[in-house]
PDB file of C-alpha atoms in Angstrom:
ATOM      1  CA  UNK A  18      -8.990  67.845  43.516  1.00 41.00           C
ATOM      2  CA  UNK A  19     -12.421  68.742  42.200  1.00 42.00           C
ATOM      3  CA  UNK A  20     -15.185  70.190  44.386  1.00 42.00           C
ATOM      4  CA  UNK A  21     -13.844  69.389  47.851  1.00 44.00           C
ATOM      5  CA  UNK A  22     -14.429  71.431  50.996  1.00 46.00           C
ATOM      6  CA  UNK A  23     -12.133  72.242  53.898  1.00 49.00           C
ATOM      7  CA  UNK A  24     -12.852  70.172  56.999  1.00 50.00           C
ATOM      8  CA  UNK A  25     -11.298  69.779  60.454  1.00 52.00           C
ATOM      9  CA  UNK A  26      -9.789  66.406  61.301  1.00 61.00           C
ATOM     10  CA  UNK A  27      -7.411  63.914  59.732  1.00 87.00           C
ATOM     11  CA  UNK A  28      -7.546  63.971  55.942  1.00 93.00           C
ATOM     12  CA  UNK A  29      -6.238  61.910  53.032  1.00 94.00           C
ATOM     13  CA  UNK A  30      -6.944  62.613  49.389  1.00 94.00           C
ATOM     14  CA  UNK A  31      -5.969  61.306  45.988  1.00 95.00           C
ATOM     15  CA  UNK A  32      -6.608  62.043  42.321  1.00 93.00           C
ATOM     16  CA  UNK A  33      -6.835  59.034  40.007  1.00 94.00           C
ATOM     17  CA  UNK A  34      -6.800  59.070  36.203  1.00 93.00           C
ATOM     18  CA  UNK A  35     -10.053  57.936  34.614  1.00 92.00           C
ATOM     19  CA  UNK A  36      -8.798  54.503  33.586  1.00 92.00           C
ATOM     20  CA  UNK A  37      -9.852  50.972  34.542  1.00 86.00           C
ATOM     21  CA  UNK A  38      -7.193  50.460  37.241  1.00 93.00           C
ATOM     22  CA  UNK A  39      -8.517  53.456  39.205  1.00 94.00           C
ATOM     23  CA  UNK A  40     -11.069  51.384  41.130  1.00 95.00           C
ATOM     24  CA  UNK A  41      -8.493  48.875  42.371  1.00 96.00           C
ATOM     25  CA  UNK A  42      -5.992  51.621  43.199  1.00 95.00           C
ATOM     26  CA  UNK A  43      -8.642  53.627  45.080  1.00 96.00           C
ATOM     27  CA  UNK A  44      -9.691  50.573  47.109  1.00 97.00           C
ATOM     28  CA  UNK A  45      -6.074  49.878  48.067  1.00 96.00           C
ATOM     29  CA  UNK A  46      -5.397  53.520  49.054  1.00 95.00           C
ATOM     30  CA  UNK A  47      -8.586  53.790  51.116  1.00 97.00           C
ATOM     31  CA  UNK A  48      -8.067  50.482  52.933  1.00 97.00           C
ATOM     32  CA  UNK A  49      -4.447  51.347  53.746  1.00 95.00           C
ATOM     33  CA  UNK A  50      -5.408  54.747  55.133  1.00 94.00           C
ATOM     34  CA  UNK A  51      -8.231  53.344  57.247  1.00 96.00           C
ATOM     35  CA  UNK A  52      -5.830  50.725  58.662  1.00 95.00           C
ATOM     36  CA  UNK A  53      -3.286  53.398  59.564  1.00 93.00           C
ATOM     37  CA  UNK A  54      -6.042  55.384  61.308  1.00 93.00           C
ATOM     38  CA  UNK A  55      -7.198  52.284  63.248  1.00 93.00           C
ATOM     39  CA  UNK A  56     -10.551  52.249  61.450  1.00 95.00           C
ATOM     40  CA  UNK A  57     -10.653  48.644  60.229  1.00 94.00           C
ATOM     41  CA  UNK A  58     -14.204  48.398  61.592  1.00 95.00           C
ATOM     42  CA  UNK A  59     -15.529  50.566  58.734  1.00 96.00           C
ATOM     43  CA  UNK A  60     -13.013  49.353  56.150  1.00 96.00           C
ATOM     44  CA  UNK A  61     -15.180  46.894  54.230  1.00 97.00           C
ATOM     45  CA  UNK A  62     -18.195  49.163  53.839  1.00 97.00           C
ATOM     46  CA  UNK A  63     -16.039  52.187  52.990  1.00 98.00           C
ATOM     47  CA  UNK A  64     -14.093  50.279  50.331  1.00 98.00           C
ATOM     48  CA  UNK A  65     -17.325  48.888  48.847  1.00 96.00           C
ATOM     49  CA  UNK A  66     -18.945  52.330  48.591  1.00 97.00           C
ATOM     50  CA  UNK A  67     -15.796  53.991  47.221  1.00 97.00           C
ATOM     51  CA  UNK A  68     -15.595  51.217  44.598  1.00 96.00           C
ATOM     52  CA  UNK A  69     -19.170  51.864  43.533  1.00 94.00           C
ATOM     53  CA  UNK A  70     -18.717  55.638  43.288  1.00 95.00           C
ATOM     54  CA  UNK A  71     -15.370  55.475  41.474  1.00 95.00           C
ATOM     55  CA  UNK A  72     -16.900  52.956  39.045  1.00 93.00           C
ATOM     56  CA  UNK A  73     -19.761  55.399  38.385  1.00 91.00           C
ATOM     57  CA  UNK A  74     -17.245  58.172  37.737  1.00 92.00           C
ATOM     58  CA  UNK A  75     -15.327  55.939  35.321  1.00 92.00           C
ATOM     59  CA  UNK A  76     -18.494  54.995  33.504  1.00 89.00           C
ATOM     60  CA  UNK A  77     -19.761  58.540  32.958  1.00 85.00           C
ATOM     61  CA  UNK A  78     -16.871  61.013  33.313  1.00 84.00           C
ATOM     62  CA  UNK A  79     -13.670  61.378  31.319  1.00 85.00           C
ATOM     63  CA  UNK A  80     -11.438  63.345  33.669  1.00 86.00           C
ATOM     64  CA  UNK A  81      -9.595  62.764  36.925  1.00 94.00           C
ATOM     65  CA  UNK A  82     -11.425  61.162  39.829  1.00 95.00           C
ATOM     66  CA  UNK A  83     -10.807  62.559  43.291  1.00 95.00           C
ATOM     67  CA  UNK A  84     -11.229  60.553  46.480  1.00 96.00           C
ATOM     68  CA  UNK A  85     -11.009  62.189  49.883  1.00 96.00           C
ATOM     69  CA  UNK A  86     -11.347  60.743  53.402  1.00 97.00           C
ATOM     70  CA  UNK A  87     -11.827  62.951  56.435  1.00 95.00           C
ATOM     71  CA  UNK A  88     -11.851  61.550  59.944  1.00 93.00           C
ATOM     72  CA  UNK A  89     -13.983  63.984  61.905  1.00 86.00           C
ATOM     73  CA  UNK A  90     -13.664  64.033  65.671  1.00 74.00           C
ATOM     74  CA  UNK A  91     -16.731  64.461  67.886  1.00 67.00           C
ATOM     75  CA  UNK A  92     -15.825  68.050  68.841  1.00 60.00           C
ATOM     76  CA  UNK A  93     -15.689  69.347  65.265  1.00 55.00           C
ATOM     77  CA  UNK A  94     -17.566  66.394  63.928  1.00 47.00           C
ATOM     78  CA  UNK A  95     -20.497  65.636  61.858  1.00 52.00           C
ATOM     79  CA  UNK A  96     -23.813  67.416  61.937  1.00 56.00           C
ATOM     80  CA  UNK A  97     -25.277  64.027  62.813  1.00 55.00           C
ATOM     81  CA  UNK A  98     -23.204  64.072  66.029  1.00 64.00           C
ATOM     82  CA  UNK A  99     -20.298  61.933  67.149  1.00 77.00           C
ATOM     83  CA  UNK A 100     -17.146  60.895  65.370  1.00 89.00           C
ATOM     84  CA  UNK A 101     -17.604  60.240  61.668  1.00 94.00           C
ATOM     85  CA  UNK A 102     -15.773  59.368  58.485  1.00 96.00           C
ATOM     86  CA  UNK A 103     -16.588  61.672  55.580  1.00 96.00           C
ATOM     87  CA  UNK A 104     -15.844  60.214  52.149  1.00 97.00           C
ATOM     88  CA  UNK A 105     -15.984  62.254  48.944  1.00 96.00           C
ATOM     89  CA  UNK A 106     -15.653  61.103  45.336  1.00 96.00           C
ATOM     90  CA  UNK A 107     -15.355  63.897  42.771  1.00 95.00           C
ATOM     91  CA  UNK A 108     -15.267  63.999  38.988  1.00 95.00           C
ATOM     92  CA  UNK A 109     -15.539  66.669  36.273  1.00 94.00           C
ATOM     93  CA  UNK A 110     -19.037  65.684  35.107  1.00 91.00           C
ATOM     94  CA  UNK A 111     -21.504  68.302  36.381  1.00 87.00           C
ATOM     95  CA  UNK A 112     -24.582  66.061  36.220  1.00 82.00           C
ATOM     96  CA  UNK A 113     -25.548  64.638  39.616  1.00 76.00           C
ATOM     97  CA  UNK A 114     -26.015  60.871  39.791  1.00 77.00           C
ATOM     98  CA  UNK A 115     -29.522  59.487  40.014  1.00 72.00           C
ATOM     99  CA  UNK A 116     -30.542  56.719  42.339  1.00 68.00           C
ATOM    100  CA  UNK A 117     -32.675  54.202  40.498  1.00 68.00           C
ATOM    101  CA  UNK A 118     -34.301  50.873  41.100  1.00 69.00           C
ATOM    102  CA  UNK A 119     -32.300  48.090  39.497  1.00 64.00           C
ATOM    103  CA  UNK A 120     -34.139  45.085  38.162  1.00 64.00           C
ATOM    104  CA  UNK A 121     -32.824  41.609  39.048  1.00 71.00           C
ATOM    105  CA  UNK A 122     -31.212  41.123  35.608  1.00 71.00           C
ATOM    106  CA  UNK A 123     -29.624  44.600  35.441  1.00 61.00           C
ATOM    107  CA  UNK A 124     -25.831  44.654  35.422  1.00 66.00           C
ATOM    108  CA  UNK A 125     -25.672  48.026  37.205  1.00 64.00           C
ATOM    109  CA  UNK A 126     -27.796  50.579  38.978  1.00 63.00           C
ATOM    110  CA  UNK A 127     -27.194  49.507  42.579  1.00 71.00           C
ATOM    111  CA  UNK A 128     -24.280  51.737  43.625  1.00 79.00           C
ATOM    112  CA  UNK A 129     -26.188  54.754  44.886  1.00 86.00           C
ATOM    113  CA  UNK A 130     -28.739  52.518  46.570  1.00 87.00           C
ATOM    114  CA  UNK A 131     -25.876  50.840  48.458  1.00 88.00           C
ATOM    115  CA  UNK A 132     -24.598  54.264  49.499  1.00 92.00           C
ATOM    116  CA  UNK A 133     -28.072  55.355  50.612  1.00 91.00           C
ATOM    117  CA  UNK A 134     -28.700  52.295  52.790  1.00 91.00           C
ATOM    118  CA  UNK A 135     -25.165  52.023  54.206  1.00 94.00           C
ATOM    119  CA  UNK A 136     -24.293  55.614  55.090  1.00 95.00           C
ATOM    120  CA  UNK A 137     -25.773  57.676  57.908  1.00 94.00           C
ATOM    121  CA  UNK A 138     -25.930  60.617  55.458  1.00 95.00           C
ATOM    122  CA  UNK A 139     -25.028  61.158  51.809  1.00 95.00           C
ATOM    123  CA  UNK A 140     -25.510  63.683  49.062  1.00 95.00           C
ATOM    124  CA  UNK A 141     -24.037  65.530  46.113  1.00 94.00           C
ATOM    125  CA  UNK A 142     -22.784  69.039  45.549  1.00 94.00           C
ATOM    126  CA  UNK A 143     -21.575  71.008  42.558  1.00 91.00           C
ATOM    127  CA  UNK A 144     -18.021  72.287  42.431  1.00 84.00           C
ATOM    128  CA  UNK A 145     -16.350  74.845  40.193  1.00 84.00           C
ATOM    129  CA  UNK A 146     -15.883  72.111  37.622  1.00 84.00           C
ATOM    130  CA  UNK A 147     -17.841  68.966  38.226  1.00 93.00           C
ATOM    131  CA  UNK A 148     -19.512  67.405  41.212  1.00 95.00           C
ATOM    132  CA  UNK A 149     -18.810  65.565  44.423  1.00 95.00           C
ATOM    133  CA  UNK A 150     -20.772  62.628  45.789  1.00 96.00           C
ATOM    134  CA  UNK A 151     -20.179  62.272  49.504  1.00 97.00           C
ATOM    135  CA  UNK A 152     -21.246  59.982  52.306  1.00 97.00           C
ATOM    136  CA  UNK A 153     -20.714  59.849  56.032  1.00 97.00           C
ATOM    137  CA  UNK A 154     -20.239  56.796  58.227  1.00 96.00           C
ATOM    138  CA  UNK A 155     -20.476  56.792  62.007  1.00 94.00           C
ATOM    139  CA  UNK A 156     -17.298  55.652  63.737  1.00 93.00           C
ATOM    140  CA  UNK A 157     -18.241  53.142  66.423  1.00 82.00           C
ATOM    141  CA  UNK A 158     -16.645  53.544  69.823  1.00 72.00           C
ATOM    142  CA  UNK A 159     -15.295  57.030  69.236  1.00 59.00           C
TER     143      UNK A 159
END
């Protein structure tokens, strides 16, 4: 996996080839893992945001795409406090993504805006080869 960090809590991670089926496969893997963890309540938003970030990686990068989920418990948990789901999408392109304003007729340009308004925190970081875009969602009732 490219540019991931060690974290306490339950973890699942995958590497997908940079080909069109990666988005569908990533959505399926993420939804299945969230179901097995009993986190259906954040399933739709997590799958949407992963789809957007994997699509961005496919559009701009040519190497493997890493997806990682970390269920953080409140004791070790997020800097924002409470239980959280950390989601990371990594690719070999070193350039960080740029959030931009999409015009009504634009086909793209909304993915990072969706991440920014849906997640409690998000950001990017450089790895040894490439970058990671991450976001964190609060886990209700935990």
